[in-house]
Short mmCIF file of C-alpha atoms in Angstrom, two decimals:
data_model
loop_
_atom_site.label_atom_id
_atom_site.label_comp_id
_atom_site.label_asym_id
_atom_site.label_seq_id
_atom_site.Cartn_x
_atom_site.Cartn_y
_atom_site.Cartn_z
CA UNK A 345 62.20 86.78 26.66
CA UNK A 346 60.55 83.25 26.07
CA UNK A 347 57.02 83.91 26.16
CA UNK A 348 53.74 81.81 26.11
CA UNK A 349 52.03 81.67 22.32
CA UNK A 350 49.29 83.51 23.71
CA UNK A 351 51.56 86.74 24.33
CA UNK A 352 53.65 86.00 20.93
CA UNK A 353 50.37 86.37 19.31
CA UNK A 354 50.07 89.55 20.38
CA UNK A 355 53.80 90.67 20.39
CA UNK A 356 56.00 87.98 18.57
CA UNK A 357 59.17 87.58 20.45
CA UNK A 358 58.48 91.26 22.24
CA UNK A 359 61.40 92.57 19.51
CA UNK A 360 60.31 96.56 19.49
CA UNK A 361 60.09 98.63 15.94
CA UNK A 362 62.04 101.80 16.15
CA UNK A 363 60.92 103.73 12.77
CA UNK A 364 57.51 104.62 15.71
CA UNK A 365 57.98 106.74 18.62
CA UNK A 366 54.11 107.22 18.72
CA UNK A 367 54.38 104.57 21.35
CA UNK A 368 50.98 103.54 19.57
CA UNK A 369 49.72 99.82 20.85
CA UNK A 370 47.93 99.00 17.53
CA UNK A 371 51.12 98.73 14.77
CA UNK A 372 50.78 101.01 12.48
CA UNK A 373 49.52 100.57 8.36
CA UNK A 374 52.68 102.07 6.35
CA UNK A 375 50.34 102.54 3.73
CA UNK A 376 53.05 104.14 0.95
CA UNK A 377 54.31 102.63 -2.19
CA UNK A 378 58.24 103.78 -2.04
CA UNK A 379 60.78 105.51 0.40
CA UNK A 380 62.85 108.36 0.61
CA UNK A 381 66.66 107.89 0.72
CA UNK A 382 68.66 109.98 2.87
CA UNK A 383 71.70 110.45 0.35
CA UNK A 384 72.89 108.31 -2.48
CA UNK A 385 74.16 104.78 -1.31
CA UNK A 386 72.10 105.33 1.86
CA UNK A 387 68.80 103.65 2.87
CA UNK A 388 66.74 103.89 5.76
CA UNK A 389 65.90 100.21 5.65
CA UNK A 390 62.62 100.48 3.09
CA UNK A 391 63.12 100.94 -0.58
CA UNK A 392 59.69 99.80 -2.20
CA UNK A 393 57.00 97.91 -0.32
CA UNK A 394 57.21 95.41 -2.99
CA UNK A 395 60.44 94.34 -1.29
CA UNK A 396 59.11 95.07 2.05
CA UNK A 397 57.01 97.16 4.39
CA UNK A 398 57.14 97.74 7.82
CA UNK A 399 53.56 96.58 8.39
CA UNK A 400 54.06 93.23 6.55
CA UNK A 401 57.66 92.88 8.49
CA UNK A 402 55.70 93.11 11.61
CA UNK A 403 53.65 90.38 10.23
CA UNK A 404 56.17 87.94 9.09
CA UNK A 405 57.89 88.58 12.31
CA UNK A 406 55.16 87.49 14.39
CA UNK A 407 54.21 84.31 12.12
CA UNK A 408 57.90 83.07 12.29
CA UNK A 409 57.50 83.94 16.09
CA UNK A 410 54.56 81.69 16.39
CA UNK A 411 55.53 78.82 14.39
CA UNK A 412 59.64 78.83 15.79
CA UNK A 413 60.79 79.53 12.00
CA UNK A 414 63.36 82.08 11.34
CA UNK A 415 61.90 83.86 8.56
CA UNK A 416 58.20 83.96 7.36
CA UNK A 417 56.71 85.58 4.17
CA UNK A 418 53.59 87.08 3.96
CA UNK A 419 51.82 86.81 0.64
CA UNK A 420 48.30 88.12 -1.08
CA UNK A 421 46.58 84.94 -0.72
CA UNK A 422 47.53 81.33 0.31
CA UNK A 423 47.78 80.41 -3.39
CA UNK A 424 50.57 83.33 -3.81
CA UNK A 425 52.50 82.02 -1.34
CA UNK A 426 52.19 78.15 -2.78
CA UNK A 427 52.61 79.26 -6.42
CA UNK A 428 55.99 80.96 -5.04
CA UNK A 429 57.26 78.20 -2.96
CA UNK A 430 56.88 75.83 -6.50
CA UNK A 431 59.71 78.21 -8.21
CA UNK A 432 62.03 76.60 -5.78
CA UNK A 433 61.59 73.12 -7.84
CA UNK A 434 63.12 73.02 -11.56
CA UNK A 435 61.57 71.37 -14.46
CA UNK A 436 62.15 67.45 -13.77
CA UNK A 437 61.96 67.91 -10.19
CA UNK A 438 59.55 65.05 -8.35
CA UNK A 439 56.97 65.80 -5.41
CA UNK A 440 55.50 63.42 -3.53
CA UNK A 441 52.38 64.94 -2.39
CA UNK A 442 49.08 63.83 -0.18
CA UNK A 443 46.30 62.66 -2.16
CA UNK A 444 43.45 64.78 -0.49
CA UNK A 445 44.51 68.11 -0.43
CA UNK A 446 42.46 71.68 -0.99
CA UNK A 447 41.26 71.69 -4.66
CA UNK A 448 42.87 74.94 -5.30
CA UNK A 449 46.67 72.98 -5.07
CA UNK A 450 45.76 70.00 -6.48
CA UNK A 451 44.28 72.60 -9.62
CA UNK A 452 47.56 74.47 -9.25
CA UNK A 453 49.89 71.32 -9.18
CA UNK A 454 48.26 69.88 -12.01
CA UNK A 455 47.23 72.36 -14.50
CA UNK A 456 50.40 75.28 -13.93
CA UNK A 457 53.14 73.47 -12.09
CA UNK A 458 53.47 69.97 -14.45
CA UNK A 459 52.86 72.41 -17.32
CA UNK A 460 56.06 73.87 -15.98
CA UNK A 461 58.39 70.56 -15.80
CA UNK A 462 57.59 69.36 -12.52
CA UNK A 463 56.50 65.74 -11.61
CA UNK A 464 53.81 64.62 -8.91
CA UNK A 465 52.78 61.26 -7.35
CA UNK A 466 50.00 61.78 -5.40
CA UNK A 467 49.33 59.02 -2.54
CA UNK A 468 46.95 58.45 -0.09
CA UNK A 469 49.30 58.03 3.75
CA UNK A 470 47.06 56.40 5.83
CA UNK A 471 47.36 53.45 3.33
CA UNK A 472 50.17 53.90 0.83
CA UNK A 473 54.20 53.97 2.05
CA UNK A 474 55.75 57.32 0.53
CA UNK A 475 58.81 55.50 0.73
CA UNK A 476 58.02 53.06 -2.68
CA UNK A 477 57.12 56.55 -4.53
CA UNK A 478 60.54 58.66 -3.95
CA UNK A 479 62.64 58.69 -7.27
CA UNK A 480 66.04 59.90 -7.55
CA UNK A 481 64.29 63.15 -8.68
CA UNK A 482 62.17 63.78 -5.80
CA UNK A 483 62.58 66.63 -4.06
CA UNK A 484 60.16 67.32 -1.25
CA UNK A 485 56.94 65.62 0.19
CA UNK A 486 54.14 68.12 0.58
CA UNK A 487 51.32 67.71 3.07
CA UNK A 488 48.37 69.00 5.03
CA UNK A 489 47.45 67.65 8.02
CA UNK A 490 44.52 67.14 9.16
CA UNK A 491 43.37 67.17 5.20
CA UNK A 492 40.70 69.43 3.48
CA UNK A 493 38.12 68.32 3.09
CA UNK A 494 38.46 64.49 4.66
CA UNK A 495 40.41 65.89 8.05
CA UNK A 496 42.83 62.71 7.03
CA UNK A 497 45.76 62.85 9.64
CA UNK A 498 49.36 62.54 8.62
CA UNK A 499 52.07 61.66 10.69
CA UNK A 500 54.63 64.30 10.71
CA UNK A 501 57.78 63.05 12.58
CA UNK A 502 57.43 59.90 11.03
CA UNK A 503 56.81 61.57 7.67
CA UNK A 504 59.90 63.96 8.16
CA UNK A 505 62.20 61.52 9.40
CA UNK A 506 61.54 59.45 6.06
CA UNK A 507 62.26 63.04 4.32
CA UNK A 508 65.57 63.20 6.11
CA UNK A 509 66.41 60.36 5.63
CA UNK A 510 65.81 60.86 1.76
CA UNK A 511 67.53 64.48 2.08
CA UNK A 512 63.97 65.65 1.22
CA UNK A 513 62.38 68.93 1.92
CA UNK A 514 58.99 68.37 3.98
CA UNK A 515 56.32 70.78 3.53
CA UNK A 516 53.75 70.96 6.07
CA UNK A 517 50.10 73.27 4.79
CA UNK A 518 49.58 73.84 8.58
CA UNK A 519 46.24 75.72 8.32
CA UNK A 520 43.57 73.59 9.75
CA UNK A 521 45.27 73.43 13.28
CA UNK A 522 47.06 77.04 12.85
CA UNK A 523 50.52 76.93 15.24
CA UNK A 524 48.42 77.69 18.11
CA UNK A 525 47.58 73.81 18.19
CA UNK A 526 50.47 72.19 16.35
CA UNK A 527 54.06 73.62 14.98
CA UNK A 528 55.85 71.21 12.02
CA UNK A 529 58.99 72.77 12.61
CA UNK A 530 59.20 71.16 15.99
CA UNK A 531 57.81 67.47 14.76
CA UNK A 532 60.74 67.70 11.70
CA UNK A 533 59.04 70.04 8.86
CA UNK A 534 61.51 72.04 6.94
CA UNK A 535 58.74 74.46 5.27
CA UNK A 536 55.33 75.66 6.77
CA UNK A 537 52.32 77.05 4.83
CA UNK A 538 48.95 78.61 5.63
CA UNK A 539 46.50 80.45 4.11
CA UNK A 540 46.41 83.28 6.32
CA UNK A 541 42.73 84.34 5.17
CA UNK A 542 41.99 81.59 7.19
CA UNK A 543 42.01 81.22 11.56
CA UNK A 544 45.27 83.79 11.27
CA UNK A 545 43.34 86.04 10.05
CA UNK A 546 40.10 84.70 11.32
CA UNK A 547 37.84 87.21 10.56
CA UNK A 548 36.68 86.54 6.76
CA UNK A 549 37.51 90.42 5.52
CA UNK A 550 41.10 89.53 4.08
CA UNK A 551 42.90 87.26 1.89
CA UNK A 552 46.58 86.62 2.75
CA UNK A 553 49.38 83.82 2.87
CA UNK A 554 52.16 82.68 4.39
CA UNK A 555 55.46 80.38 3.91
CA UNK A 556 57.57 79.93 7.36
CA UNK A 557 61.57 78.45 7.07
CA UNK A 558 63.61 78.18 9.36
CA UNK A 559 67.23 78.22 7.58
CA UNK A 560 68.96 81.10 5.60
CA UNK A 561 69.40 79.41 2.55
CA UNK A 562 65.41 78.45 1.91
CA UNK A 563 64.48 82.40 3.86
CA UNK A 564 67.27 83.70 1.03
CA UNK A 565 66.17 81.75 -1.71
CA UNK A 566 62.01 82.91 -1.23
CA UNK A 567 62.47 86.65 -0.38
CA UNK A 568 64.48 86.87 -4.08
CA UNK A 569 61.47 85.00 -5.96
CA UNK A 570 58.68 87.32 -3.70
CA UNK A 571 61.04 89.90 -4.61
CA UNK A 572 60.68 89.52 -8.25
CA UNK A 573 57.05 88.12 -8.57
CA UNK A 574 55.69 90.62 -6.34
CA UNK A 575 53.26 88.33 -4.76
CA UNK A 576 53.91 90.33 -1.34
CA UNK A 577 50.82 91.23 0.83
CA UNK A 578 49.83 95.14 1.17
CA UNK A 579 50.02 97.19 4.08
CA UNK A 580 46.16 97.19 5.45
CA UNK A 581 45.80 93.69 4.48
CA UNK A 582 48.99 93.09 6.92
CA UNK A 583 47.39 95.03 9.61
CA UNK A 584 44.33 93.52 9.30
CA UNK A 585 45.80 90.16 9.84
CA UNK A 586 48.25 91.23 12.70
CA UNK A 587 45.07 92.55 14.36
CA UNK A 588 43.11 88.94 13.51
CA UNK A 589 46.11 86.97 15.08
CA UNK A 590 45.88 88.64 18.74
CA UNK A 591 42.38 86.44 19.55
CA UNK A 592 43.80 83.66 18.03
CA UNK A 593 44.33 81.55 21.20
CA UNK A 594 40.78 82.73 22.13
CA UNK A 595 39.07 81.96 18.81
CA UNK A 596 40.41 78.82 18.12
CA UNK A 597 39.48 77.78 21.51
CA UNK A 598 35.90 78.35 21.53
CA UNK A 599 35.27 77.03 18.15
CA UNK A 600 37.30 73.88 18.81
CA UNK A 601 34.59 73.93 21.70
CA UNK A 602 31.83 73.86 19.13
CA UNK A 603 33.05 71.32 16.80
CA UNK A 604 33.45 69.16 19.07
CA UNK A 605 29.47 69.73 20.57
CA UNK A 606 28.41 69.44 16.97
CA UNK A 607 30.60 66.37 16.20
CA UNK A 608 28.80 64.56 19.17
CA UNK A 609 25.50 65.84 17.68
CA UNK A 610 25.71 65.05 14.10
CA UNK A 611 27.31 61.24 15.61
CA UNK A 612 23.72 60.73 16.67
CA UNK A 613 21.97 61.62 13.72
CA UNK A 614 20.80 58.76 11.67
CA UNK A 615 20.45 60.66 8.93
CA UNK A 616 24.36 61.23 8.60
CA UNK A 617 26.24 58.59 7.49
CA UNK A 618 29.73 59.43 8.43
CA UNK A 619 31.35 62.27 10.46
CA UNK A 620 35.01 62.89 9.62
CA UNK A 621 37.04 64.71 12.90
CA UNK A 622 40.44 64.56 13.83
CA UNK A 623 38.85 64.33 17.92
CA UNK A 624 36.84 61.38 17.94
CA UNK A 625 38.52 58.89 19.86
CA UNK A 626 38.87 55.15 19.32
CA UNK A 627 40.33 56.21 15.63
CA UNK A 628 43.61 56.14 14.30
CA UNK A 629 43.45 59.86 13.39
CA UNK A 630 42.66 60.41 17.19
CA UNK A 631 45.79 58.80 17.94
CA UNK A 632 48.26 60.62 15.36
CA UNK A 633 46.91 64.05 15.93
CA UNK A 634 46.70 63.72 19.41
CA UNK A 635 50.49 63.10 19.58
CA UNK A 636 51.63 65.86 17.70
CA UNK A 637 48.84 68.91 18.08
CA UNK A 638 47.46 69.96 21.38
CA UNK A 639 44.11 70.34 20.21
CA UNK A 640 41.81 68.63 17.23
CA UNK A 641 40.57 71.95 15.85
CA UNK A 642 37.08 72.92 14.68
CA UNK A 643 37.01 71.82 11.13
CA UNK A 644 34.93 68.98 10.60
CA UNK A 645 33.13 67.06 7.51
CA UNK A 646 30.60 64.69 7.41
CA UNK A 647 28.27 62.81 5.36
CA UNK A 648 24.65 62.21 4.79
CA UNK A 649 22.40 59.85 3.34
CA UNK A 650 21.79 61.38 0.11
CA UNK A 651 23.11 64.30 -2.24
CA UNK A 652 19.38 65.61 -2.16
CA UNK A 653 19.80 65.35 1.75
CA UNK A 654 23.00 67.35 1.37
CA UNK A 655 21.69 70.29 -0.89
CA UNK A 656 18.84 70.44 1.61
CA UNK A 657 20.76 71.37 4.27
CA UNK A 658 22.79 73.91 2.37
CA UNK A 659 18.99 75.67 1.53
CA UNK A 660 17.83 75.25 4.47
CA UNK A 661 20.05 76.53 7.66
CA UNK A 662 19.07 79.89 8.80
CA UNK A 663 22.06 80.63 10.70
CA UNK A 664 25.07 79.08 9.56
CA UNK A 665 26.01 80.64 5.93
CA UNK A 666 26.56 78.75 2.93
CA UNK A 667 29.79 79.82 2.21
CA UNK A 668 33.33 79.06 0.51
CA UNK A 669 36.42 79.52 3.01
CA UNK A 670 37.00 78.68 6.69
CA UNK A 671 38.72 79.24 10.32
CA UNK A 672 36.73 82.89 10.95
CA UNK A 673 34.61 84.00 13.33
CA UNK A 674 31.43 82.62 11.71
CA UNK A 675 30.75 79.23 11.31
CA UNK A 676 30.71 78.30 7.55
CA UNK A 677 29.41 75.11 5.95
CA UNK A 678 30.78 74.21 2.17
CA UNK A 679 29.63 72.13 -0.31
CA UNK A 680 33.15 70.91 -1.32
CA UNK A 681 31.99 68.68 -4.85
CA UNK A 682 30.91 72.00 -6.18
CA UNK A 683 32.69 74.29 -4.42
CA UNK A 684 36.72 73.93 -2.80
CA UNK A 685 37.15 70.67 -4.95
CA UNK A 686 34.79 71.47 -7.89
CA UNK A 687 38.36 71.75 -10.71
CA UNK A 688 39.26 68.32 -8.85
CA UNK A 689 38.55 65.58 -11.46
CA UNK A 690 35.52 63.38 -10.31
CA UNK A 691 37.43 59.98 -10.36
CA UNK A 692 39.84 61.81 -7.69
CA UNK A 693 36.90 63.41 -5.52
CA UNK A 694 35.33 60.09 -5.52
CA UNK A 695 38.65 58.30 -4.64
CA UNK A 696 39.13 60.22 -1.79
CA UNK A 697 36.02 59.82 -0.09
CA UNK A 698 34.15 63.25 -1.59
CA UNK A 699 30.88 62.51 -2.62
CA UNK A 700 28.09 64.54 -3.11
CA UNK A 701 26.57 63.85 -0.10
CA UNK A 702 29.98 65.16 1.71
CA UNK A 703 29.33 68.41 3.40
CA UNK A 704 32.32 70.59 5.07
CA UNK A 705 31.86 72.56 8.28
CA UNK A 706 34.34 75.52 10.22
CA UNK A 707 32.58 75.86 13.30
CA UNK A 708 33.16 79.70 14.89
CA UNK A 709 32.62 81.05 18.15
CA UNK A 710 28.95 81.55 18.11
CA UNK A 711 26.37 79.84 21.20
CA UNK A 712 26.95 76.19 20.05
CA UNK A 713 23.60 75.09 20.73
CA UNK A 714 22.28 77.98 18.55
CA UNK A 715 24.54 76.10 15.67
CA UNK A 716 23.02 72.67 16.39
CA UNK A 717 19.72 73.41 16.69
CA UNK A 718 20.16 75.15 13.21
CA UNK A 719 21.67 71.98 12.09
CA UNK A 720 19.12 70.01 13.71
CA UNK A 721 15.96 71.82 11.63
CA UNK A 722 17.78 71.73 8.46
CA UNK A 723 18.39 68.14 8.68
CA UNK A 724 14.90 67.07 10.36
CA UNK A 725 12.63 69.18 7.83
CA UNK A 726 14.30 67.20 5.07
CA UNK A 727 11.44 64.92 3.32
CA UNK A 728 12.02 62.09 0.86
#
């Protein structure tokens, strides 16, 4: 049955699970370590729930469902699932990778992966040509798009036909926009990523990741390593994300809604200097993401006129927590130079546009003019 995302979100690609014949509507959480074998030589499909567990299978089933991939992982965290997809690459492999990515790769690529062997160049693409960069080493190109924090856009078809053409993997971190607004695999991408603590999720009470192929050899290749690392995600975190990912269509929605309404406010603000948003037309990253994604999201950055401006704000919002992490219910503002990027060195933060007068918002789904006029009081109570 080809369904609408909306209904895969709440039932994948309908297949039905026949260990249940509760006929119960919420999936149940197979909370239990190991398995009983019916003889010698026989298995009823589970061994050990490091290996795999019917909760998380329902999971990866319904990720890969959403994003068109044939297999999907689910991992503890969204660093799990990146730290695993590295053990793919061998020492002396070379990865082209996005300048402005989440501080927590950029701290893993730098300080555990080149430890182990492999090489990075790290480029901005709005203004450097991968192309010049790719050795006869390279491997894969890894991206996000839009970027954390600078919401930079990256073409993806072009990107992956370059990749192709290179016999490159592509890697696409596909949080910010979940597959509800864009899907990789259909632009070119050979490998997805998310954090699923994030909008799959989308309720801040779980950590959990994800890696989506969509060929045997890569699906193969990552269920040995997640076999033997044990990096798999538990039972009631599963559930707890399966649950999070039936509003998804709903939540992402509304709180595209209200990024957008506070994009337009903080645009008239005089005392912000810069507003960074994949939906603001007249830009080039209007142009890009608007031909790949159908929708700009509800992350947003933007910056003000001074760092004491910026940790004013932060003090001073009544509403709208101070608080790491993104894509949930509540809207969350970040202080990325000491918090998501604070391991990034300073010449790199700078380089890519993070100052310390760069703030980082996930609008939610809460009354978007309660949100603004929070914003609005935080900013206009500021005195020099």
């Amino acid at each position: 049955m080809d369904t609408g995302i909306a209904t895969k979100c709440i039932y994948g690609n309908h297949e039905k699970f026949e260990g249940d014949r509760t006929g119960a509507i919420s999936f149940p959480i197979y909370q239990t370590a190991t398995y009983a074998h019916p003889a010698v030589g026989q298995s009823t499909g589970y061994d050990y729930s490091r290996l795999q567990n019917p909760t998380r299978e329902q999971l990866e089933k319904i990720v890969a469902s959403l994003e068109g991939g044939l297999d999907a992982l689910a991992f503890s965290s969204g660093m799990a699932a990146i730290t695993t997809l590295m053990e793919i690459f061998k020492p002396g492999d070379h990865i082209i990778s996005e300048a402005d990515l989440y501080g927590g790769s950029i701290r893993l690529f730098d300080h555990i992966n080149q430890k182990n062997g492999i090489e990075f160049s790290r480029i901005n693409f709005a203004e450097e040509d991968p192309e010049n960069y790719i050795k006869e080493n390279t491997k894969a190109i890894y991206i996000e798009t839009p970027t954390n924090p600078m919401m930079n856009v990256i073409d993806i078809r072009k990107t992956a036909e370059l990749a192709k053409k290179h016999n490159l993997l592509l890697i696409v971190d596909n949080t910010f926009l979940s597959p509800y607004f864009q899907r990789p695999f259909e632009l070119g991408a050979d490998i997805i990523l998310h954090s699923g603590t994030k909008f799959l999720s989308g309720h801040n009470d779980t950590l959990a990741g994800f890696i989506v192929v969509n060929t045997p050899e890569l699906s193969e290749k990552l269920r040995y390593i997640i076999k033997t690392t044990g990096a798999g995600l538990a039972p009631f975190d599963s559930w707890l994300v399966l649950r999070g990912i039936k509003t998804l269509p709903i939540r992402m929605e509304k709180a595209q809604e209200n990024a957008q309404a506070i994009v337009e406010f903080l645009m008239q603000e005089k005392k912000v200097k810069n507003v960074y948003y994949p939906g603001i037309p007249g830009t080039n990253n209007y142009e890009v993401c608007k031909s790949q994604a159908s929708g700009f999201g509800s992350m947003l950055t933007f910056e003000v006129e001074s760092k004491e401006l910026a940790l004013h704000i932060l003090e001073s919002l009544k509403l709208i927590p101070f608080a790491e992490s993104l894509g949930g219910v509540e809207t969350l503002i970040t202080y990325p130079t000491a918090q998501t990027h604070a391991d990034v060195p300073e010449e790199i933060r700078i380089k890519n546009g993070i100052t310390d007068s760069v703030l980082r918002l996930s609008a939610g789904i809460e009354d978007k003019k309660d949100l603004i006029a929070d914003l609005k009081q935080a900013i206009d109570s500021f005195r020099e």
